[in-house]
Short mmCIF file of C-alpha atoms in Angstrom, two decimals:
data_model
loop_
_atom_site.label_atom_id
_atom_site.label_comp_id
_atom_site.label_asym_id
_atom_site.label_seq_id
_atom_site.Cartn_x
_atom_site.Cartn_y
_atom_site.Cartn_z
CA UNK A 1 -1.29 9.82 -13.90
CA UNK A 2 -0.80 7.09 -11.29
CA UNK A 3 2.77 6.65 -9.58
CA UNK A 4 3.91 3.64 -7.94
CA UNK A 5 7.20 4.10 -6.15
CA UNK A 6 8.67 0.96 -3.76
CA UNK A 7 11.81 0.84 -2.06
CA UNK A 8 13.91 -2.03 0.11
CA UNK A 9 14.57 -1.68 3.63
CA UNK A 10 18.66 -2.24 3.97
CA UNK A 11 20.04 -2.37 8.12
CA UNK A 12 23.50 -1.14 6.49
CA UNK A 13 21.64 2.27 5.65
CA UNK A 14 19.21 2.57 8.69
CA UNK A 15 21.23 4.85 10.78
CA UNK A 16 22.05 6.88 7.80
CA UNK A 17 18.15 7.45 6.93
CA UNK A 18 17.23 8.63 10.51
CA UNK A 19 19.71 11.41 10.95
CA UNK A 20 19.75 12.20 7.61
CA UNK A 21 15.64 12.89 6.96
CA UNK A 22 13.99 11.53 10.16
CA UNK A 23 14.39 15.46 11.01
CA UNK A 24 12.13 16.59 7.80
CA UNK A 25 9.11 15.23 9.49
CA UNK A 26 6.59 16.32 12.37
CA UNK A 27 7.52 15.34 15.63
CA UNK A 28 4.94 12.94 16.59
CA UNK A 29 5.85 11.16 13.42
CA UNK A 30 9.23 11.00 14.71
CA UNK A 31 8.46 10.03 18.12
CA UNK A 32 6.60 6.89 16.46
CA UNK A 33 9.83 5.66 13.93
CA UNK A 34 11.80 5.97 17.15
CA UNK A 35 9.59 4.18 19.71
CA UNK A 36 9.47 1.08 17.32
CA UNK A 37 12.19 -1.53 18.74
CA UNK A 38 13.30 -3.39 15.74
CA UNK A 39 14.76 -1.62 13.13
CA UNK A 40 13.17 -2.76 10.23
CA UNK A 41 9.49 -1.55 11.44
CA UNK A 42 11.35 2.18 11.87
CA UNK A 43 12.67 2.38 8.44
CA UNK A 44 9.54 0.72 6.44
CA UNK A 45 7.53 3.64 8.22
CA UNK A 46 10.28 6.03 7.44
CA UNK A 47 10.77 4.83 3.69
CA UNK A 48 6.75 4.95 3.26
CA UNK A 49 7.29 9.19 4.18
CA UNK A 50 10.46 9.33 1.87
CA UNK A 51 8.68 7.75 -0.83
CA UNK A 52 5.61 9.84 -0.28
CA UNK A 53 7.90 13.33 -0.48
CA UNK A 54 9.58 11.98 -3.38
CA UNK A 55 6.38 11.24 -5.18
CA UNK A 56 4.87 14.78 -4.42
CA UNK A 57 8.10 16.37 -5.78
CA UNK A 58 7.54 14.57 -8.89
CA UNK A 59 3.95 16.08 -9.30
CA UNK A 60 4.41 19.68 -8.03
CA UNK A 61 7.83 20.69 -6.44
CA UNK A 62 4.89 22.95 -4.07
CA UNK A 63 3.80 19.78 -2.86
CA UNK A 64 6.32 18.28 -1.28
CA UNK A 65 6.23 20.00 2.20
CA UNK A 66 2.30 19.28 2.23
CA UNK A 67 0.72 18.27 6.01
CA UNK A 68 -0.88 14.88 6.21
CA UNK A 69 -4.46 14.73 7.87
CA UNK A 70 -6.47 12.11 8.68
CA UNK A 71 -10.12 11.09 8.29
CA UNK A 72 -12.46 10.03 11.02
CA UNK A 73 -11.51 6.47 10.10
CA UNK A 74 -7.68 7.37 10.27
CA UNK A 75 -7.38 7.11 6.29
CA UNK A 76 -4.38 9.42 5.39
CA UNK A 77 -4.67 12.31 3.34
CA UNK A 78 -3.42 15.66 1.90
CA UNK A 79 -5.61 18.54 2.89
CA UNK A 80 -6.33 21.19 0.12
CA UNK A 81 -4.27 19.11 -2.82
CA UNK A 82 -5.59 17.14 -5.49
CA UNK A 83 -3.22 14.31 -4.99
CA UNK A 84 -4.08 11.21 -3.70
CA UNK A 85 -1.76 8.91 -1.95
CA UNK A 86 -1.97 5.10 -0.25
CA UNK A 87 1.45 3.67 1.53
CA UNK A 88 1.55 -0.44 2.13
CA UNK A 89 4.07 -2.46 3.41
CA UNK A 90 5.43 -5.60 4.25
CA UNK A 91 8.57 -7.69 4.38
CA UNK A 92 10.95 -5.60 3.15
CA UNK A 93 9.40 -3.43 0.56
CA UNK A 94 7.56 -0.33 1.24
CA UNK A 95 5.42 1.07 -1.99
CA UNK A 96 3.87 4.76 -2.44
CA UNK A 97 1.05 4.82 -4.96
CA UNK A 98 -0.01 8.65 -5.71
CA UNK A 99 -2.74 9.79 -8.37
CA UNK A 100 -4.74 12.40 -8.68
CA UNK A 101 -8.73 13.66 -7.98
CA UNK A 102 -8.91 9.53 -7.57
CA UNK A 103 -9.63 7.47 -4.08
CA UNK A 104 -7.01 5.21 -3.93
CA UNK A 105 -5.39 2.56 -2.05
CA UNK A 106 -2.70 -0.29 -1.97
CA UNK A 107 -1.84 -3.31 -0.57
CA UNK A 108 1.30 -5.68 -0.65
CA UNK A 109 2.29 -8.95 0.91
CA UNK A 110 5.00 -11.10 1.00
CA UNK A 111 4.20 -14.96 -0.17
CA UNK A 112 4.12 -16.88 3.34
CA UNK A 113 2.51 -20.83 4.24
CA UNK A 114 -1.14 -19.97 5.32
CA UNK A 115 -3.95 -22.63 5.74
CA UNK A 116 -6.76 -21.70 3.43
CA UNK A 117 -9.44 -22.66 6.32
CA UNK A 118 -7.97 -20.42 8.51
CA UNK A 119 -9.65 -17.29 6.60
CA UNK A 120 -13.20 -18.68 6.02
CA UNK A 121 -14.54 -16.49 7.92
CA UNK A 122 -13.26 -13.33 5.48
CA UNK A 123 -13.38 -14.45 1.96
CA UNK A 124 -16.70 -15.65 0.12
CA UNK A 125 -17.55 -19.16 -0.46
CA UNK A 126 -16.88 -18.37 -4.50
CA UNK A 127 -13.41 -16.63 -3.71
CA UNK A 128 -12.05 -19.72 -1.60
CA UNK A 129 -13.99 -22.17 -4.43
CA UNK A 130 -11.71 -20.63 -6.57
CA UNK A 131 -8.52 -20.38 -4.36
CA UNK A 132 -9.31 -23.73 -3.35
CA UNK A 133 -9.12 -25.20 -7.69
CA UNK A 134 -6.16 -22.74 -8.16
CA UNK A 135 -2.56 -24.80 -8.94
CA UNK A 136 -0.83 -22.49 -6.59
CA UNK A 137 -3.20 -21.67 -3.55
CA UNK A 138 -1.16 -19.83 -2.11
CA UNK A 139 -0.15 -17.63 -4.69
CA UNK A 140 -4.44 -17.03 -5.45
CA UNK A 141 -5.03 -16.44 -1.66
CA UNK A 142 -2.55 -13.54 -1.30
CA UNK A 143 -3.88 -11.85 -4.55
CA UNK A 144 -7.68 -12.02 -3.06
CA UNK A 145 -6.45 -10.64 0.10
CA UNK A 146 -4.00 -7.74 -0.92
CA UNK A 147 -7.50 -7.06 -3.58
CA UNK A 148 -9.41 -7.40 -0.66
CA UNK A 149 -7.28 -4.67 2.05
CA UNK A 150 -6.65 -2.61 -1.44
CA UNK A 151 -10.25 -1.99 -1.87
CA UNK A 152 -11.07 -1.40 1.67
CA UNK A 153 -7.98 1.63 1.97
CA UNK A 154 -9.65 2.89 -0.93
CA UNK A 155 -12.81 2.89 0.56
CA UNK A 156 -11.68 5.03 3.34
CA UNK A 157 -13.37 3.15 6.14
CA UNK A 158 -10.59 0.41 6.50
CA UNK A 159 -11.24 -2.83 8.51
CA UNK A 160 -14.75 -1.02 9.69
CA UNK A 161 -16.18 -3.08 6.35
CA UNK A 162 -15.95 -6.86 6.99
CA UNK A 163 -13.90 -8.75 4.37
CA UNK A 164 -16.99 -11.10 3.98
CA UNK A 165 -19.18 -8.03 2.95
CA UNK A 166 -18.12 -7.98 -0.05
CA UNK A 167 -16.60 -10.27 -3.16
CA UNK A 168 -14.06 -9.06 -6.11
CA UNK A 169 -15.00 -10.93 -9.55
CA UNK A 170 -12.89 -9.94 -12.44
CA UNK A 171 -10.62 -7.60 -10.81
CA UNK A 172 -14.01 -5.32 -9.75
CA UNK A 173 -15.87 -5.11 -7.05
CA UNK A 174 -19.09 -2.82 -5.51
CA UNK A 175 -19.42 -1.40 -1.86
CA UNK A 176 -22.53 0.16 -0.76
CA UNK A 177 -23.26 1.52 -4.58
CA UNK A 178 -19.26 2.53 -5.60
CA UNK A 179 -17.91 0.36 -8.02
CA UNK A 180 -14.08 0.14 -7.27
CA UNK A 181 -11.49 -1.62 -10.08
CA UNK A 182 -8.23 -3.18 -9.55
CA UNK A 183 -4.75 -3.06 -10.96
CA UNK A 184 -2.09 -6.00 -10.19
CA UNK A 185 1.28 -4.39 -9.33
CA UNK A 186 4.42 -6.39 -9.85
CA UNK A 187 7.52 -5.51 -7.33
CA UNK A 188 9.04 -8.91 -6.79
CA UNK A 189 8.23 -12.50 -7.10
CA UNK A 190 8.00 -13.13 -3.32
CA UNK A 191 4.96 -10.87 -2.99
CA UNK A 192 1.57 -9.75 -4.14
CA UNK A 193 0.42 -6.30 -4.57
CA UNK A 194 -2.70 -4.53 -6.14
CA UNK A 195 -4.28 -0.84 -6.48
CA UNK A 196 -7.55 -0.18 -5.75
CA UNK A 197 -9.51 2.57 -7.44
CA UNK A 198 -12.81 4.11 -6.56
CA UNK A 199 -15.17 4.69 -9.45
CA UNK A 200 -12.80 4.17 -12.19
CA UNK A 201 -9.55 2.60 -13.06
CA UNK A 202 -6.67 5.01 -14.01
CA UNK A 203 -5.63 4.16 -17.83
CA UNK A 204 -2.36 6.03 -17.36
CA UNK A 205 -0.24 4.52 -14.43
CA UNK A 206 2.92 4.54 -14.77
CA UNK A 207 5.93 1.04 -14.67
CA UNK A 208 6.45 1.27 -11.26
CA UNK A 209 10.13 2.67 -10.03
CA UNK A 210 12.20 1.45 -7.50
CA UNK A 211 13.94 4.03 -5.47
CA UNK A 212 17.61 3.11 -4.12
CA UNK A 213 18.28 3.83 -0.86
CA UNK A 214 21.76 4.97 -1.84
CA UNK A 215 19.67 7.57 -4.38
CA UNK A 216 18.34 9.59 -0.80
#
């Protein structure tokens, strides 16, 4: 079972967040929320932990106290636990996606003006053809892009694969042999977000659920 949990960052509850949980978390992690100097970057980081703790309570109240690690490529993970988690941000949404024995990963973005020629040099000449014959262009770009940083999360080895390297037709794509699959998410109208799965596509995720700030 796949969750998808997504909150909104609110400057009326910042101050309340920090003193409230900040303390729940390692101390480097809390040296990093506090060294950011606008507000919002602090609590999206914050939020993505929250969200994350939440999320592992859900699964297995053992889980929620579990260490993050990292991988060589500085892919986030849970060591000796057979969930799976991805965070993403932007704007002012945060979302959590957690599964289970399944590489994962998630990106959103909010709907902004971009100039399609601007990002030859990462999408194929058949993804911009078809950005390029879309109605809304700018709606198909930022689906092909948070596709594009979805499958790479999931991949583990981040922005070490060139965008270029590799092209999603039909909401699949193949790296080096692994076939990953991809799930639209829909959090708000102003942005795009999509799952990426490695090796196969979860049948069971859940509607995602919004978590109030005022619920923490």
């Amino acid at each position: 079972m796949t969750q998808i949990l997504y909150a909104y960052i609110s400057e009326e509850n910042h101050q309340y967040l920090v003193k409230k949980y900040l303390d729940d978390f390692p101390e480097d992690f809390q040296k990093k929320v506090l060294a950011y100097k606008r507000w919002q970057d602090a609590q999206l980081s914050l939020l993505g932990r929250l969200l994350l703790k939440i999320g592992l309570h859900n699964k297995n109240k053992e889980y929620k106290n579990k260490t993050i690690s990292y991988t060589g490529y500085q892919k986030p993970f849970l060591a000796d636990c057979s969930v799976t988690f991805n965070i993403s941000h932007a704007g002012e949404i945060v979302v959590c996606v957690l599964s289970e024995n399944l590489d994962i990963g998630v990106d959103i973005e909010i709907l902004s003006d971009i100039s399609i020629e601007d990002y030859e040099s990462i999408m194929t000449k058949r993804e911009l053809s078809f950005i390029k014959n879309e109605v809304d262009n700018k709606v198909a770009f930022f689906d092909y892009w948070t596709q594009k940083e979805a499958v790479i999360k999931a991949n583990g080895k981040g922005l070490s694969i060139p965008l270029k390297s590799f092209e999603i037709i039909n909401n699949k794509t193949v790296i080096d042999k692994e076939s990953f699959f991809l799930k639209k998410v829909h959090l708000d109208q102003n942005y795009r977000c999509h799952i990426a799965f490695k090796n196969a596509l979860d049948p069971t995720i859940e509607n995602p659920r919004i978590v109030q700030l005022c619920d923490l």
